[in-house]
Amino acid sequence: MRGLLLMIIGLVLGTGIVQAQAKWVPDLSRRLYVGDIFTAPSTVQLMRGGLKRGDWKMLENKIVLLEFFDTSCGSCIEAMPKLQQLREQYPDMFEVLLVGWQDRGTLEKLFSSNAYFRENKVNLPVIYADSYLKSLFPHRSVPHAVLLYRGKVQAITTSNFITEGNIQKLYKEGVIELPLKDDFGKRELSDSQKKIGVTIMGYQDGVPYQGWRFERDSLSGLIKSSLYNASIFAALKSLSAKARLQQSLYIPRMDRVVWKVKDSIRYYNFANAPYWDMANKICYERYDSIARSDSLQARTVLKDFETFFGVKVYEGLKLMQVLELKPIAIRAYIPPKGQKSMTYLGTTAFAGMTDYSEQFPPVLDRVKSEVKMEIYPYRSLEELNIQLAAYGIKAEYGMAEMEVVVVEELSERK
């Protein structure tokens, strides 16, 4: 159970992107870079969006977005209505081609069964069972966005930078400079002479994201602590967990973070602003001659953050609205036919996953049961409680002191 919750925390603290085809090994000698001439495939397998065939000549005078995605990528799905709107807004200027490596049946199932797509009337052209385009634009994570115009690669970036302003700029000027997404880029800040000490930099263009890693450097033999292109909040939160400053394993939702800072925007991209990464994300490297346990090393690195950023993170308590799980008498429940259920191995797992969905306030588990629970889709707390009653549980709103993460700027910092 602890492993499951730690996995969820890792997802929350990460970038929100999905690793694509982990076992796939690219031939990097074939890859295209920004500025290269794009060699179109002779044929592609197309579905949806009204395109019958991939006529690249017809698209040469349009900006073409190749949006690589995966059925398990929430960020990819979330971006599609925006891309649909831009395609409809600039039909003579802009075309979107979703590119998936999965087969037609798998992708048809996604688009036909997803209510979010229906609500937003998403009907973009999809290239399925692709291997050619991915060989030209290899990536480890999605969404992965490639802009083509006038027969050349104009940008390799993320969906956040596919905006109305950037489309107009590229169409008018013929070129554009956007942050580079390179999943195979170099993760290194120091020079080849590895020396004991700390290097902290801002966002590094083309450097792949990496969460905290403590390891021995194979060349120098020194102990390397590193993190690349992450928010300060993500860095602090995961460090506190490694340092065991946070004893519990609750999901770090934003309503369980207390900001004692002048400007919390510095720490986390609340507005999902496209250029926030470049202004606020950080890279960190530290080399030590002494090997320490992960928890002790994390505490050492936290001291660096206090010194360089004037900020610390710790656990506190806050009175807030919660969703309490309470024991009640068991009542029978007849499961619906033809619907899939979610299995939870106990109330701790149920509370954790419900927290992650953020459909309700933070969940306070007063039942602490290890009963195996089968929960079917529900639209309200009332519908959920009808199912929970089968396990002798009721969920109701209340007020309670809950553990929170406190991010505090040190008073002596100007």
Tab-separated table of C-alpha atoms in Angstrom:
chain	number	residue	atom	x	y	z
A	1	MET	CA	0.000	0.000	0.000
A	2	ARG	CA	2.841	2.385	0.864
A	3	GLY	CA	4.332	1.739	-2.576
A	4	LEU	CA	1.045	2.647	-4.292
A	5	LEU	CA	0.787	5.983	-2.491
A	6	LEU	CA	4.408	6.819	-3.164
A	7	MET	CA	3.786	6.125	-6.845
A	8	ILE	CA	0.831	8.546	-6.812
A	9	ILE	CA	2.944	11.202	-5.100
A	10	GLY	CA	5.577	10.726	-7.785
A	11	LEU	CA	2.963	11.387	-10.465
A	12	VAL	CA	1.782	14.555	-8.758
A	13	LEU	CA	5.300	15.904	-8.335
A	14	GLY	CA	6.347	15.075	-11.880
A	15	THR	CA	5.619	16.912	-15.060
A	16	GLY	CA	2.222	15.390	-15.756
A	17	ILE	CA	3.521	13.732	-18.881
A	18	VAL	CA	3.513	10.050	-19.752
A	19	GLN	CA	6.525	8.003	-20.699
A	20	ALA	CA	5.866	6.639	-24.166
A	21	GLN	CA	6.776	3.036	-25.089
A	22	ALA	CA	9.420	2.489	-22.419
A	23	LYS	CA	11.027	-0.494	-24.248
A	24	TRP	CA	11.350	1.362	-27.558
A	25	VAL	CA	14.967	2.144	-28.510
A	26	PRO	CA	15.390	4.903	-31.138
A	27	ASP	CA	18.002	5.220	-33.855
A	28	LEU	CA	19.139	8.768	-33.082
A	29	SER	CA	21.100	8.978	-36.334
A	30	ARG	CA	17.757	9.364	-38.160
A	31	ARG	CA	16.339	12.162	-36.026
A	32	LEU	CA	15.520	15.601	-37.387
A	33	TYR	CA	16.398	18.849	-35.668
A	34	VAL	CA	14.908	22.340	-35.784
A	35	GLY	CA	15.792	23.832	-39.184
A	36	ASP	CA	16.072	20.473	-40.973
A	37	ILE	CA	14.106	19.708	-44.136
A	38	PHE	CA	11.134	17.474	-43.400
A	39	THR	CA	10.916	14.338	-45.527
A	40	ALA	CA	7.258	13.341	-45.580
A	41	PRO	CA	6.233	9.665	-45.419
A	42	SER	CA	4.964	8.148	-48.661
A	43	THR	CA	1.779	6.976	-46.919
A	44	VAL	CA	0.174	7.274	-43.504
A	45	GLN	CA	-2.812	5.519	-41.952
A	46	LEU	CA	-5.422	8.166	-41.191
A	47	MET	CA	-8.680	8.222	-39.268
A	48	ARG	CA	-11.112	10.948	-38.142
A	49	GLY	CA	-10.909	14.678	-38.812
A	50	GLY	CA	-12.147	14.631	-42.403
A	51	LEU	CA	-8.763	13.904	-44.016
A	52	LYS	CA	-8.815	10.947	-46.392
A	53	ARG	CA	-5.099	10.832	-47.096
A	54	GLY	CA	-1.884	12.519	-46.045
A	55	ASP	CA	-1.379	15.027	-48.860
A	56	TRP	CA	1.804	16.729	-47.669
A	57	LYS	CA	2.022	18.922	-50.799
A	58	MET	CA	-1.384	20.354	-49.983
A	59	LEU	CA	-0.208	21.061	-46.436
A	60	GLU	CA	3.072	22.705	-47.468
A	61	ASN	CA	1.635	26.229	-47.251
A	62	LYS	CA	0.082	25.546	-43.867
A	63	ILE	CA	1.645	25.270	-40.455
A	64	VAL	CA	1.341	21.598	-39.559
A	65	LEU	CA	1.422	20.421	-35.962
A	66	LEU	CA	2.432	16.811	-35.369
A	67	GLU	CA	1.085	16.155	-31.871
A	68	PHE	CA	2.431	12.830	-30.585
A	69	PHE	CA	0.158	11.342	-27.919
A	70	ASP	CA	-0.761	8.209	-25.996
A	71	THR	CA	-4.115	6.893	-24.777
A	72	SER	CA	-2.854	6.935	-21.169
A	73	CYS	CA	-1.655	10.551	-21.294
A	74	GLY	CA	-4.026	12.890	-19.438
A	75	SER	CA	-2.126	16.014	-20.520
A	76	CYS	CA	-2.463	14.956	-24.174
A	77	ILE	CA	-6.221	14.521	-23.852
A	78	GLU	CA	-6.588	17.825	-21.990
A	79	ALA	CA	-4.806	19.729	-24.794
A	80	MET	CA	-6.924	18.415	-27.670
A	81	PRO	CA	-9.941	20.773	-27.371
A	82	LYS	CA	-7.560	23.764	-27.532
A	83	LEU	CA	-5.928	22.321	-30.651
A	84	GLN	CA	-9.376	21.678	-32.165
A	85	GLN	CA	-10.325	25.305	-31.559
A	86	LEU	CA	-7.124	26.616	-33.167
A	87	ARG	CA	-7.613	24.381	-36.204
A	88	GLU	CA	-11.163	25.705	-36.671
A	89	GLN	CA	-10.070	29.289	-36.071
A	90	TYR	CA	-7.314	29.174	-38.727
A	91	PRO	CA	-8.445	26.603	-41.330
A	92	ASP	CA	-6.295	28.137	-44.109
A	93	MET	CA	-3.250	28.571	-41.908
A	94	PHE	CA	-3.054	25.696	-39.433
A	95	GLU	CA	-3.514	21.904	-39.481
A	96	VAL	CA	-3.260	19.436	-36.626
A	97	LEU	CA	-2.260	15.809	-37.055
A	98	LEU	CA	-2.419	13.683	-33.915
A	99	VAL	CA	0.202	10.938	-34.129
A	100	GLY	CA	-0.200	7.685	-32.198
A	101	TRP	CA	1.846	4.506	-32.176
A	102	GLN	CA	-1.135	2.373	-31.168
A	103	ASP	CA	-3.425	0.471	-33.552
A	104	ARG	CA	-6.652	1.811	-34.996
A	105	GLY	CA	-8.926	-0.255	-32.751
A	106	THR	CA	-7.273	1.034	-29.582
A	107	LEU	CA	-7.510	4.661	-30.701
A	108	GLU	CA	-11.095	4.296	-31.979
A	109	LYS	CA	-12.077	3.019	-28.542
A	110	LEU	CA	-10.480	6.050	-26.873
A	111	PHE	CA	-12.194	8.613	-29.071
A	112	SER	CA	-15.598	6.918	-29.104
A	113	SER	CA	-15.807	6.285	-25.350
A	114	ASN	CA	-14.308	9.500	-23.933
A	115	ALA	CA	-17.053	11.870	-22.733
A	116	TYR	CA	-14.572	14.780	-22.586
A	117	PHE	CA	-14.008	14.483	-26.338
A	118	ARG	CA	-17.743	14.387	-27.012
A	119	GLU	CA	-18.416	17.424	-24.824
A	120	ASN	CA	-15.693	19.425	-26.572
A	121	LYS	CA	-16.487	18.075	-30.060
A	122	VAL	CA	-12.930	16.901	-30.652
A	123	ASN	CA	-12.565	15.547	-34.185
A	124	LEU	CA	-8.919	15.958	-35.161
A	125	PRO	CA	-7.164	13.890	-37.845
A	126	VAL	CA	-5.255	10.972	-36.324
A	127	ILE	CA	-2.293	9.093	-37.777
A	128	TYR	CA	-2.329	5.644	-36.180
A	129	ALA	CA	0.160	2.761	-35.960
A	130	ASP	CA	2.955	5.235	-36.669
A	131	SER	CA	6.633	4.342	-36.540
A	132	TYR	CA	8.094	6.538	-39.312
A	133	LEU	CA	7.309	9.954	-37.816
A	134	LYS	CA	8.438	8.875	-34.383
A	135	SER	CA	11.755	7.734	-35.882
A	136	LEU	CA	12.238	11.295	-37.196
A	137	PHE	CA	11.158	12.905	-33.929
A	138	PRO	CA	12.118	10.420	-31.176
A	139	HIS	CA	10.834	11.105	-27.673
A	140	ARG	CA	10.449	9.397	-24.333
A	141	SER	CA	7.423	11.322	-23.103
A	142	VAL	CA	4.223	12.796	-24.476
A	143	PRO	CA	2.736	15.195	-25.396
A	144	HIS	CA	5.494	15.904	-27.906
A	145	ALA	CA	4.793	18.700	-30.399
A	146	VAL	CA	6.510	19.296	-33.753
A	147	LEU	CA	5.733	22.342	-35.911
A	148	LEU	CA	6.349	22.055	-39.673
A	149	TYR	CA	6.158	24.949	-42.119
A	150	ARG	CA	7.429	25.535	-45.644
A	151	GLY	CA	8.958	22.064	-45.727
A	152	LYS	CA	11.104	22.529	-42.621
A	153	VAL	CA	11.035	21.639	-38.935
A	154	GLN	CA	10.292	24.924	-37.169
A	155	ALA	CA	9.958	23.787	-33.540
A	156	ILE	CA	10.123	20.683	-31.352
A	157	THR	CA	8.393	21.654	-28.141
A	158	THR	CA	5.385	20.977	-25.879
A	159	SER	CA	1.661	21.629	-26.330
A	160	ASN	CA	1.766	24.661	-24.009
A	161	PHE	CA	3.508	26.673	-26.737
A	162	ILE	CA	0.951	25.892	-29.445
A	163	THR	CA	-0.907	29.181	-29.061
A	164	GLU	CA	-2.763	31.613	-31.299
A	165	GLY	CA	0.038	34.169	-31.008
A	166	ASN	CA	2.767	31.672	-31.912
A	167	ILE	CA	0.811	30.362	-34.904
A	168	GLN	CA	0.327	33.886	-36.242
A	169	LYS	CA	3.976	34.753	-35.664
A	170	LEU	CA	5.262	31.644	-37.461
A	171	TYR	CA	2.883	32.115	-40.386
A	172	LYS	CA	3.831	35.773	-40.804
A	173	GLU	CA	7.587	35.555	-40.230
A	174	GLY	CA	8.295	32.033	-41.484
A	175	VAL	CA	10.397	31.129	-38.429
A	176	ILE	CA	9.902	30.973	-34.677
A	177	GLU	CA	12.034	30.208	-31.644
A	178	LEU	CA	10.315	28.121	-28.964
A	179	PRO	CA	11.678	26.172	-25.970
A	180	LEU	CA	13.160	22.882	-27.160
A	181	LYS	CA	11.840	19.544	-25.897
A	182	ASP	CA	14.668	17.038	-26.284
A	183	ASP	CA	14.125	13.836	-24.288
A	184	PHE	CA	17.588	12.606	-25.290
A	185	GLY	CA	19.432	15.804	-24.439
A	186	LYS	CA	22.405	16.064	-22.106
A	187	ARG	CA	21.752	16.161	-18.361
A	188	GLU	CA	24.855	17.966	-17.144
A	189	LEU	CA	25.579	21.416	-15.721
A	190	SER	CA	29.208	21.089	-14.672
A	191	ASP	CA	32.220	20.903	-16.966
A	192	SER	CA	34.185	17.705	-17.541
A	193	GLN	CA	36.309	18.425	-14.437
A	194	LYS	CA	33.897	17.163	-11.778
A	195	LYS	CA	34.578	19.099	-8.566
A	196	ILE	CA	33.121	18.999	-5.058
A	197	GLY	CA	30.507	21.735	-4.739
A	198	VAL	CA	27.072	22.921	-5.797
A	199	THR	CA	25.803	24.271	-9.146
A	200	ILE	CA	22.316	25.801	-9.376
A	201	MET	CA	20.955	27.223	-12.617
A	202	GLY	CA	17.631	28.265	-14.051
A	203	TYR	CA	15.737	26.490	-16.819
A	204	GLN	CA	18.038	24.834	-19.390
A	205	ASP	CA	16.621	24.645	-22.920
A	206	GLY	CA	16.617	21.138	-24.374
A	207	VAL	CA	17.552	19.428	-21.101
A	208	PRO	CA	15.072	16.630	-20.243
A	209	TYR	CA	13.246	16.811	-16.915
A	210	GLN	CA	14.678	14.638	-14.148
A	211	GLY	CA	13.492	14.305	-10.580
A	212	TRP	CA	15.903	13.897	-7.667
A	213	ARG	CA	18.658	11.341	-8.194
A	214	PHE	CA	21.456	10.471	-5.754
A	215	GLU	CA	24.149	8.322	-7.371
A	216	ARG	CA	27.885	7.793	-7.734
A	217	ASP	CA	29.309	9.487	-10.825
A	218	SER	CA	30.999	6.822	-12.950
A	219	LEU	CA	33.825	9.114	-14.162
A	220	SER	CA	34.808	11.051	-11.052
A	221	GLY	CA	33.762	8.576	-8.358
A	222	LEU	CA	32.069	11.455	-6.513
A	223	ILE	CA	28.521	11.269	-5.157
A	224	LYS	CA	26.226	13.227	-7.468
A	225	SER	CA	22.894	14.721	-6.383
A	226	SER	CA	20.944	16.117	-9.329
A	227	LEU	CA	17.621	17.482	-10.514
A	228	TYR	CA	16.851	19.109	-13.879
A	229	ASN	CA	14.149	21.511	-15.081
A	230	ALA	CA	11.787	21.100	-12.119
A	231	SER	CA	9.742	23.612	-10.162
A	232	ILE	CA	11.077	24.725	-6.777
A	233	PHE	CA	7.947	23.339	-5.115
A	234	ALA	CA	8.359	19.903	-6.691
A	235	ALA	CA	12.017	19.887	-5.667
A	236	LEU	CA	11.269	20.843	-2.062
A	237	LYS	CA	8.305	18.492	-1.672
A	238	SER	CA	10.110	15.403	-2.917
A	239	LEU	CA	13.216	16.319	-0.914
A	240	SER	CA	11.175	16.517	2.284
A	241	ALA	CA	9.802	13.037	1.583
A	242	LYS	CA	13.321	11.669	0.965
A	243	ALA	CA	14.543	13.370	4.129
A	244	ARG	CA	11.624	11.801	6.016
A	245	LEU	CA	10.513	15.177	7.272
A	246	GLN	CA	7.014	14.259	6.122
A	247	GLN	CA	5.871	11.283	8.161
A	248	SER	CA	2.520	10.677	6.473
A	249	LEU	CA	1.873	9.748	2.858
A	250	TYR	CA	-1.015	12.045	1.915
A	251	ILE	CA	-1.320	13.323	-1.621
A	252	PRO	CA	0.219	16.829	-1.891
A	253	ARG	CA	-2.867	18.573	-3.261
A	254	MET	CA	-2.662	22.339	-3.491
A	255	ASP	CA	-5.375	22.771	-0.852
A	256	ARG	CA	-2.980	21.017	1.544
A	257	VAL	CA	-0.115	23.433	0.912
A	258	VAL	CA	0.309	26.547	3.068
A	259	TRP	CA	2.294	29.297	1.355
A	260	LYS	CA	4.202	31.596	3.701
A	261	VAL	CA	5.879	33.391	0.796
A	262	LYS	CA	5.664	36.732	-0.989
A	263	ASP	CA	4.714	35.239	-4.352
A	264	SER	CA	3.758	31.571	-4.689
A	265	ILE	CA	3.849	31.841	-8.518
A	266	ARG	CA	7.635	31.610	-8.197
A	267	TYR	CA	7.262	28.063	-6.879
A	268	TYR	CA	4.444	26.534	-8.913
A	269	ASN	CA	2.738	27.215	-12.257
A	270	PHE	CA	-0.801	27.755	-10.955
A	271	ALA	CA	-2.086	29.395	-14.154
A	272	ASN	CA	-0.421	26.853	-16.503
A	273	ALA	CA	1.320	29.757	-18.252
A	274	PRO	CA	3.305	28.515	-21.286
A	275	TYR	CA	6.528	30.451	-20.594
A	276	TRP	CA	6.527	29.924	-16.823
A	277	ASP	CA	9.037	27.047	-17.063
A	278	MET	CA	11.684	29.226	-18.664
A	279	ALA	CA	11.418	31.884	-15.957
A	280	ASN	CA	11.017	29.711	-12.872
A	281	LYS	CA	12.213	26.114	-13.224
A	282	ILE	CA	15.620	25.165	-11.880
A	283	CYS	CA	18.484	22.719	-12.371
A	284	TYR	CA	20.689	21.524	-9.497
A	285	GLU	CA	23.882	19.484	-9.191
A	286	ARG	CA	25.962	18.713	-6.126
A	287	TYR	CA	29.139	16.624	-5.921
A	288	ASP	CA	30.326	15.157	-2.580
A	289	SER	CA	33.241	12.952	-1.660
A	290	ILE	CA	31.322	11.333	1.214
A	291	ALA	CA	28.513	8.828	0.599
A	292	ARG	CA	25.464	9.358	2.828
A	293	SER	CA	22.101	7.639	3.163
A	294	ASP	CA	19.386	9.088	0.902
A	295	SER	CA	17.591	10.661	3.875
A	296	LEU	CA	20.746	12.350	5.165
A	297	GLN	CA	21.748	13.488	1.675
A	298	ALA	CA	18.277	14.976	1.169
A	299	ARG	CA	18.636	16.949	4.394
A	300	THR	CA	22.004	18.217	3.165
A	301	VAL	CA	20.475	19.358	-0.128
A	302	LEU	CA	17.584	21.030	1.700
A	303	LYS	CA	20.166	23.202	3.452
A	304	ASP	CA	21.364	24.321	0.016
A	305	PHE	CA	17.827	25.430	-0.824
A	306	GLU	CA	17.648	27.429	2.399
A	307	THR	CA	20.945	29.105	1.481
A	308	PHE	CA	20.338	29.763	-2.225
A	309	PHE	CA	16.562	30.382	-2.292
A	310	GLY	CA	15.852	31.427	1.296
A	311	VAL	CA	13.047	28.878	1.595
A	312	LYS	CA	12.282	25.796	3.647
A	313	VAL	CA	9.519	23.186	3.697
A	314	TYR	CA	8.035	21.366	6.664
A	315	GLU	CA	4.857	19.665	7.850
A	316	GLY	CA	2.096	21.443	9.741
A	317	LEU	CA	-1.604	21.234	10.641
A	318	LYS	CA	-4.564	23.192	9.284
A	319	LEU	CA	-8.297	23.160	10.069
A	320	MET	CA	-10.161	22.524	6.819
A	321	GLN	CA	-13.214	20.938	5.255
A	322	VAL	CA	-12.747	17.199	4.790
A	323	LEU	CA	-14.614	14.167	3.544
A	324	GLU	CA	-14.742	11.787	6.500
A	325	LEU	CA	-15.026	8.034	6.080
A	326	LYS	CA	-17.048	6.693	9.038
A	327	PRO	CA	-18.222	3.190	10.001
A	328	ILE	CA	-21.942	2.372	9.663
A	329	ALA	CA	-24.098	-0.740	9.518
A	330	ILE	CA	-23.667	-2.723	6.287
A	331	ARG	CA	-26.413	-2.318	3.684
A	332	ALA	CA	-26.804	-4.445	0.563
A	333	TYR	CA	-25.869	-3.035	-2.845
A	334	ILE	CA	-26.641	-4.505	-6.260
A	335	PRO	CA	-23.833	-3.674	-8.724
A	336	PRO	CA	-24.850	-2.257	-12.135
A	337	LYS	CA	-24.572	-4.536	-15.132
A	338	GLY	CA	-22.135	-3.817	-17.947
A	339	GLN	CA	-20.016	-1.278	-16.051
A	340	LYS	CA	-16.384	-1.607	-15.017
A	341	SER	CA	-15.415	-1.132	-11.403
A	342	MET	CA	-12.257	0.111	-9.674
A	343	THR	CA	-10.755	-2.197	-7.052
A	344	TYR	CA	-9.293	-0.735	-3.834
A	345	LEU	CA	-7.366	-2.875	-1.365
A	346	GLY	CA	-8.655	-1.141	1.752
A	347	THR	CA	-9.891	2.295	2.762
A	348	THR	CA	-6.361	3.762	2.763
A	349	ALA	CA	-6.038	3.103	-0.962
A	350	PHE	CA	-9.560	4.421	-1.590
A	351	ALA	CA	-8.846	7.613	0.380
A	352	GLY	CA	-5.573	8.151	-1.476
A	353	MET	CA	-7.021	7.715	-4.960
A	354	THR	CA	-10.082	9.825	-4.124
A	355	ASP	CA	-7.754	12.576	-2.911
A	356	TYR	CA	-5.857	12.344	-6.198
A	357	SER	CA	-9.049	12.854	-8.223
A	358	GLU	CA	-9.807	16.072	-6.246
A	359	GLN	CA	-13.541	15.538	-6.760
A	360	PHE	CA	-14.050	16.037	-3.020
A	361	PRO	CA	-12.196	17.767	-0.170
A	362	PRO	CA	-9.260	15.837	1.362
A	363	VAL	CA	-10.377	12.448	2.669
A	364	LEU	CA	-10.028	11.639	6.379
A	365	ASP	CA	-10.124	7.870	6.873
A	366	ARG	CA	-11.616	7.016	10.285
A	367	VAL	CA	-12.425	3.433	9.252
A	368	LYS	CA	-8.924	2.027	8.578
A	369	SER	CA	-10.280	-1.144	7.007
A	370	GLU	CA	-8.378	-3.540	4.741
A	371	VAL	CA	-11.566	-4.772	3.081
A	372	LYS	CA	-11.371	-5.195	-0.696
A	373	MET	CA	-13.723	-2.635	-2.290
A	374	GLU	CA	-15.254	-2.644	-5.776
A	375	ILE	CA	-16.448	0.875	-6.629
A	376	TYR	CA	-18.401	1.630	-9.812
A	377	PRO	CA	-18.601	5.061	-11.523
A	378	TYR	CA	-20.560	7.646	-9.537
A	379	ARG	CA	-21.560	11.262	-10.152
A	380	SER	CA	-22.293	12.487	-6.631
A	381	LEU	CA	-21.524	11.828	-2.983
A	382	GLU	CA	-24.979	10.276	-2.603
A	383	GLU	CA	-24.260	7.733	-5.358
A	384	LEU	CA	-20.874	6.972	-3.801
A	385	ASN	CA	-22.402	6.390	-0.360
A	386	ILE	CA	-24.871	3.855	-1.717
A	387	GLN	CA	-21.869	1.764	-2.775
A	388	LEU	CA	-19.767	2.415	0.349
A	389	ALA	CA	-22.633	1.198	2.547
A	390	ALA	CA	-22.030	-2.321	1.206
A	391	TYR	CA	-18.701	-2.213	3.107
A	392	GLY	CA	-20.081	-0.559	6.251
A	393	ILE	CA	-18.760	2.902	5.344
A	394	LYS	CA	-20.275	6.359	4.917
A	395	ALA	CA	-18.553	9.479	3.561
A	396	GLU	CA	-19.714	12.859	4.827
A	397	TYR	CA	-18.420	16.408	4.937
A	398	GLY	CA	-16.890	17.712	8.133
A	399	MET	CA	-14.131	19.896	9.579
A	400	ALA	CA	-10.868	18.548	10.943
A	401	GLU	CA	-7.219	19.390	11.413
A	402	MET	CA	-5.253	17.883	8.525
A	403	GLU	CA	-1.566	17.599	7.848
A	404	VAL	CA	-0.334	20.153	5.346
A	405	VAL	CA	2.939	21.063	3.665
A	406	VAL	CA	4.231	24.504	4.653
A	407	VAL	CA	6.487	26.377	2.228
A	408	GLU	CA	8.069	29.305	4.065
A	409	GLU	CA	10.501	31.985	2.980
A	410	LEU	CA	13.041	32.747	5.694
A	411	SER	CA	12.478	36.102	7.372
A	412	GLU	CA	16.065	37.265	6.934
A	413	ARG	CA	15.830	36.935	3.124
A	414	LYS	CA	15.337	40.329	1.471
